[in-house]
Each structure stands twice: as structure tokens, then as C-alpha cells.
Amino acid sequence: MPDTSTKEIGARVRKRREELGLTREKMAELAGLSVQFAASIELGKQRMTTESLAKVCRALNISADYILFGSDRPVPAHDLNAMLTPLDKREREQAEQLLAIFVHAVAKR
């Protein structure tokens, strides 16, 4: 059985976050976690509860199997996530602003 040490789990979280081009702050925001806790996870200093693990998996669009065991079977990306993934930070922020304007306009109908 693969080693599921806290440091290896943290390294996989960091690797995925970097693959998506997210800052630690943005990942923490998307997961609803504090930046300090996100840093502690990535550095292998703190373990996650199942609730935190689920939040991290959703924020990073990755399976818990990958985070825990290192399997290379990511959750299929939602179409919006797939479109945003290759964007850099500035482009992603602009896309988020445009989407927020669109959602606000549609909600007013």
C-alpha cells in the first residue's frame, strides 16, 4: 500500500495547485480554508479532516484518491474549469469578473 504520509499528501496538493496556476491564497479561498491552514497542509505540518479534504478536492478539481494515494486518475474537469485552467492569474481574474457580470445580469431577468 502506498505511503500516505502527511508530507506526501501536502506535496500532491501543492503540485496540483501549481499545475492549475493557482496561488495558495486563491486555493484557500476556493476551498473555504484559511491561507495558514492551506500552507500547513502543503508543508505537511497539519492533517486534513475529511471535510477539508473534500473542500481541497473540489477547489483543485482532483480526486481524493490522487491526494491520498497518488493515483493518476483525476476527476474529469467541468467545462468551465477546463476552459479556465490554462489561463494565467490575471486572465483567470478577468474571466471571473466577466462571469460574475454575466451571472448578475441573468439573475436580474
PDB file of C-alpha atoms in Angstrom, residues 6-100:
ATOM      1  CA  THR A   6       1.161  13.993   5.646  1.00  0.00           C
ATOM      2  CA  LYS A   7       4.170  15.427   3.778  1.00  0.00           C
ATOM      3  CA  GLU A   8       3.435  13.404   0.626  1.00  0.00           C
ATOM      4  CA  ILE A   9      -0.217  14.430   0.720  1.00  0.00           C
ATOM      5  CA  GLY A  10       0.838  18.067   1.098  1.00  0.00           C
ATOM      6  CA  ALA A  11       3.254  17.755  -1.809  1.00  0.00           C
ATOM      7  CA  ARG A  12       0.472  16.410  -4.055  1.00  0.00           C
ATOM      8  CA  VAL A  13      -1.833  19.274  -3.031  1.00  0.00           C
ATOM      9  CA  ARG A  14       0.882  21.800  -3.852  1.00  0.00           C
ATOM     10  CA  LYS A  15       1.731  20.113  -7.159  1.00  0.00           C
ATOM     11  CA  ARG A  16      -1.893  20.189  -8.294  1.00  0.00           C
ATOM     12  CA  ARG A  17      -2.364  23.798  -7.168  1.00  0.00           C
ATOM     13  CA  GLU A  18       0.703  24.814  -9.165  1.00  0.00           C
ATOM     14  CA  GLU A  19      -0.468  22.818 -12.213  1.00  0.00           C
ATOM     15  CA  LEU A  20      -3.644  24.898 -12.160  1.00  0.00           C
ATOM     16  CA  GLY A  21      -1.676  28.119 -11.799  1.00  0.00           C
ATOM     17  CA  LEU A  22      -3.358  28.988  -8.515  1.00  0.00           C
ATOM     18  CA  THR A  23      -1.768  30.901  -5.704  1.00  0.00           C
ATOM     19  CA  ARG A  24      -2.035  29.400  -2.252  1.00  0.00           C
ATOM     20  CA  GLU A  25      -4.352  32.291  -1.353  1.00  0.00           C
ATOM     21  CA  LYS A  26      -6.677  31.559  -4.283  1.00  0.00           C
ATOM     22  CA  MET A  27      -6.776  27.838  -3.490  1.00  0.00           C
ATOM     23  CA  ALA A  28      -7.585  28.620   0.144  1.00  0.00           C
ATOM     24  CA  GLU A  29     -10.354  30.964  -0.979  1.00  0.00           C
ATOM     25  CA  LEU A  30     -11.822  28.391  -3.380  1.00  0.00           C
ATOM     26  CA  ALA A  31     -11.708  25.714  -0.677  1.00  0.00           C
ATOM     27  CA  GLY A  32     -13.056  27.942   2.085  1.00  0.00           C
ATOM     28  CA  LEU A  33      -9.932  27.429   4.197  1.00  0.00           C
ATOM     29  CA  SER A  34      -7.553  29.889   5.820  1.00  0.00           C
ATOM     30  CA  VAL A  35      -4.323  30.618   3.976  1.00  0.00           C
ATOM     31  CA  GLN A  36      -2.403  29.498   7.059  1.00  0.00           C
ATOM     32  CA  PHE A  37      -4.171  26.121   7.094  1.00  0.00           C
ATOM     33  CA  ALA A  38      -3.600  25.686   3.346  1.00  0.00           C
ATOM     34  CA  ALA A  39       0.107  26.398   3.888  1.00  0.00           C
ATOM     35  CA  SER A  40       0.243  23.900   6.758  1.00  0.00           C
ATOM     36  CA  ILE A  41      -1.355  21.238   4.565  1.00  0.00           C
ATOM     37  CA  GLU A  42       1.093  21.812   1.705  1.00  0.00           C
ATOM     38  CA  LEU A  43       4.080  21.811   4.033  1.00  0.00           C
ATOM     39  CA  GLY A  44       2.932  18.574   5.670  1.00  0.00           C
ATOM     40  CA  LYS A  45       2.572  20.203   9.062  1.00  0.00           C
ATOM     41  CA  GLN A  46      -1.119  19.559   9.525  1.00  0.00           C
ATOM     42  CA  ARG A  47      -3.546  16.812   8.564  1.00  0.00           C
ATOM     43  CA  MET A  48      -6.906  17.426   6.942  1.00  0.00           C
ATOM     44  CA  THR A  49     -10.282  16.317   8.179  1.00  0.00           C
ATOM     45  CA  THR A  50     -12.485  14.555   5.644  1.00  0.00           C
ATOM     46  CA  GLU A  51     -14.436  17.811   5.288  1.00  0.00           C
ATOM     47  CA  SER A  52     -11.247  19.760   4.494  1.00  0.00           C
ATOM     48  CA  LEU A  53     -10.094  17.038   2.107  1.00  0.00           C
ATOM     49  CA  ALA A  54     -13.392  17.278   0.220  1.00  0.00           C
ATOM     50  CA  LYS A  55     -13.055  21.071   0.005  1.00  0.00           C
ATOM     51  CA  VAL A  56      -9.490  20.831  -1.309  1.00  0.00           C
ATOM     52  CA  CYS A  57     -10.508  18.197  -3.868  1.00  0.00           C
ATOM     53  CA  ARG A  58     -13.346  20.394  -5.153  1.00  0.00           C
ATOM     54  CA  ALA A  59     -11.127  23.501  -5.271  1.00  0.00           C
ATOM     55  CA  LEU A  60      -8.411  21.662  -7.178  1.00  0.00           C
ATOM     56  CA  ASN A  61     -10.788  19.558  -9.275  1.00  0.00           C
ATOM     57  CA  ILE A  62      -8.948  16.389  -8.311  1.00  0.00           C
ATOM     58  CA  SER A  63      -9.942  13.095  -6.735  1.00  0.00           C
ATOM     59  CA  ALA A  64      -9.287  12.207  -3.111  1.00  0.00           C
ATOM     60  CA  ASP A  65      -7.529   9.088  -4.444  1.00  0.00           C
ATOM     61  CA  TYR A  66      -4.909  11.293  -6.052  1.00  0.00           C
ATOM     62  CA  ILE A  67      -4.454  13.434  -2.929  1.00  0.00           C
ATOM     63  CA  LEU A  68      -4.273  10.444  -0.572  1.00  0.00           C
ATOM     64  CA  PHE A  69      -2.635   7.747  -2.648  1.00  0.00           C
ATOM     65  CA  GLY A  70      -1.058   9.487  -5.631  1.00  0.00           C
ATOM     66  CA  SER A  71      -3.148   7.676  -8.239  1.00  0.00           C
ATOM     67  CA  ASP A  72      -3.208   9.497 -11.561  1.00  0.00           C
ATOM     68  CA  ARG A  73      -6.935   9.396 -12.095  1.00  0.00           C
ATOM     69  CA  PRO A  74      -8.150  12.983 -11.737  1.00  0.00           C
ATOM     70  CA  VAL A  75     -11.818  13.819 -11.678  1.00  0.00           C
ATOM     71  CA  PRO A  76     -12.937  14.919 -15.155  1.00  0.00           C
ATOM     72  CA  ALA A  77     -12.892  18.706 -15.328  1.00  0.00           C
ATOM     73  CA  HIS A  78     -16.142  20.620 -15.585  1.00  0.00           C
ATOM     74  CA  ASP A  79     -16.281  22.519 -18.858  1.00  0.00           C
ATOM     75  CA  LEU A  80     -15.777  25.917 -17.159  1.00  0.00           C
ATOM     76  CA  ASN A  81     -12.850  24.636 -15.127  1.00  0.00           C
ATOM     77  CA  ALA A  82     -11.307  23.113 -18.239  1.00  0.00           C
ATOM     78  CA  MET A  83     -11.563  26.455 -20.016  1.00  0.00           C
ATOM     79  CA  LEU A  84     -10.054  28.406 -17.101  1.00  0.00           C
ATOM     80  CA  THR A  85      -7.213  26.009 -16.263  1.00  0.00           C
ATOM     81  CA  PRO A  86      -4.737  27.190 -18.942  1.00  0.00           C
ATOM     82  CA  LEU A  87      -5.202  30.875 -18.078  1.00  0.00           C
ATOM     83  CA  ASP A  88      -2.649  32.782 -16.057  1.00  0.00           C
ATOM     84  CA  LYS A  89      -3.662  34.551 -12.841  1.00  0.00           C
ATOM     85  CA  ARG A  90      -4.576  37.862 -14.492  1.00  0.00           C
ATOM     86  CA  GLU A  91      -6.574  36.202 -17.258  1.00  0.00           C
ATOM     87  CA  ARG A  92      -8.394  33.991 -14.746  1.00  0.00           C
ATOM     88  CA  GLU A  93      -9.343  37.046 -12.665  1.00  0.00           C
ATOM     89  CA  GLN A  94     -10.670  38.788 -15.777  1.00  0.00           C
ATOM     90  CA  ALA A  95     -12.686  35.706 -16.744  1.00  0.00           C
ATOM     91  CA  GLU A  96     -14.121  35.512 -13.223  1.00  0.00           C
ATOM     92  CA  GLN A  97     -15.128  39.189 -13.401  1.00  0.00           C
ATOM     93  CA  LEU A  98     -16.831  38.682 -16.766  1.00  0.00           C
ATOM     94  CA  LEU A  99     -18.662  35.611 -15.485  1.00  0.00           C
ATOM     95  CA  ALA A 100     -19.790  37.499 -12.357  1.00  0.00           C
TER      96      ALA A 100
END
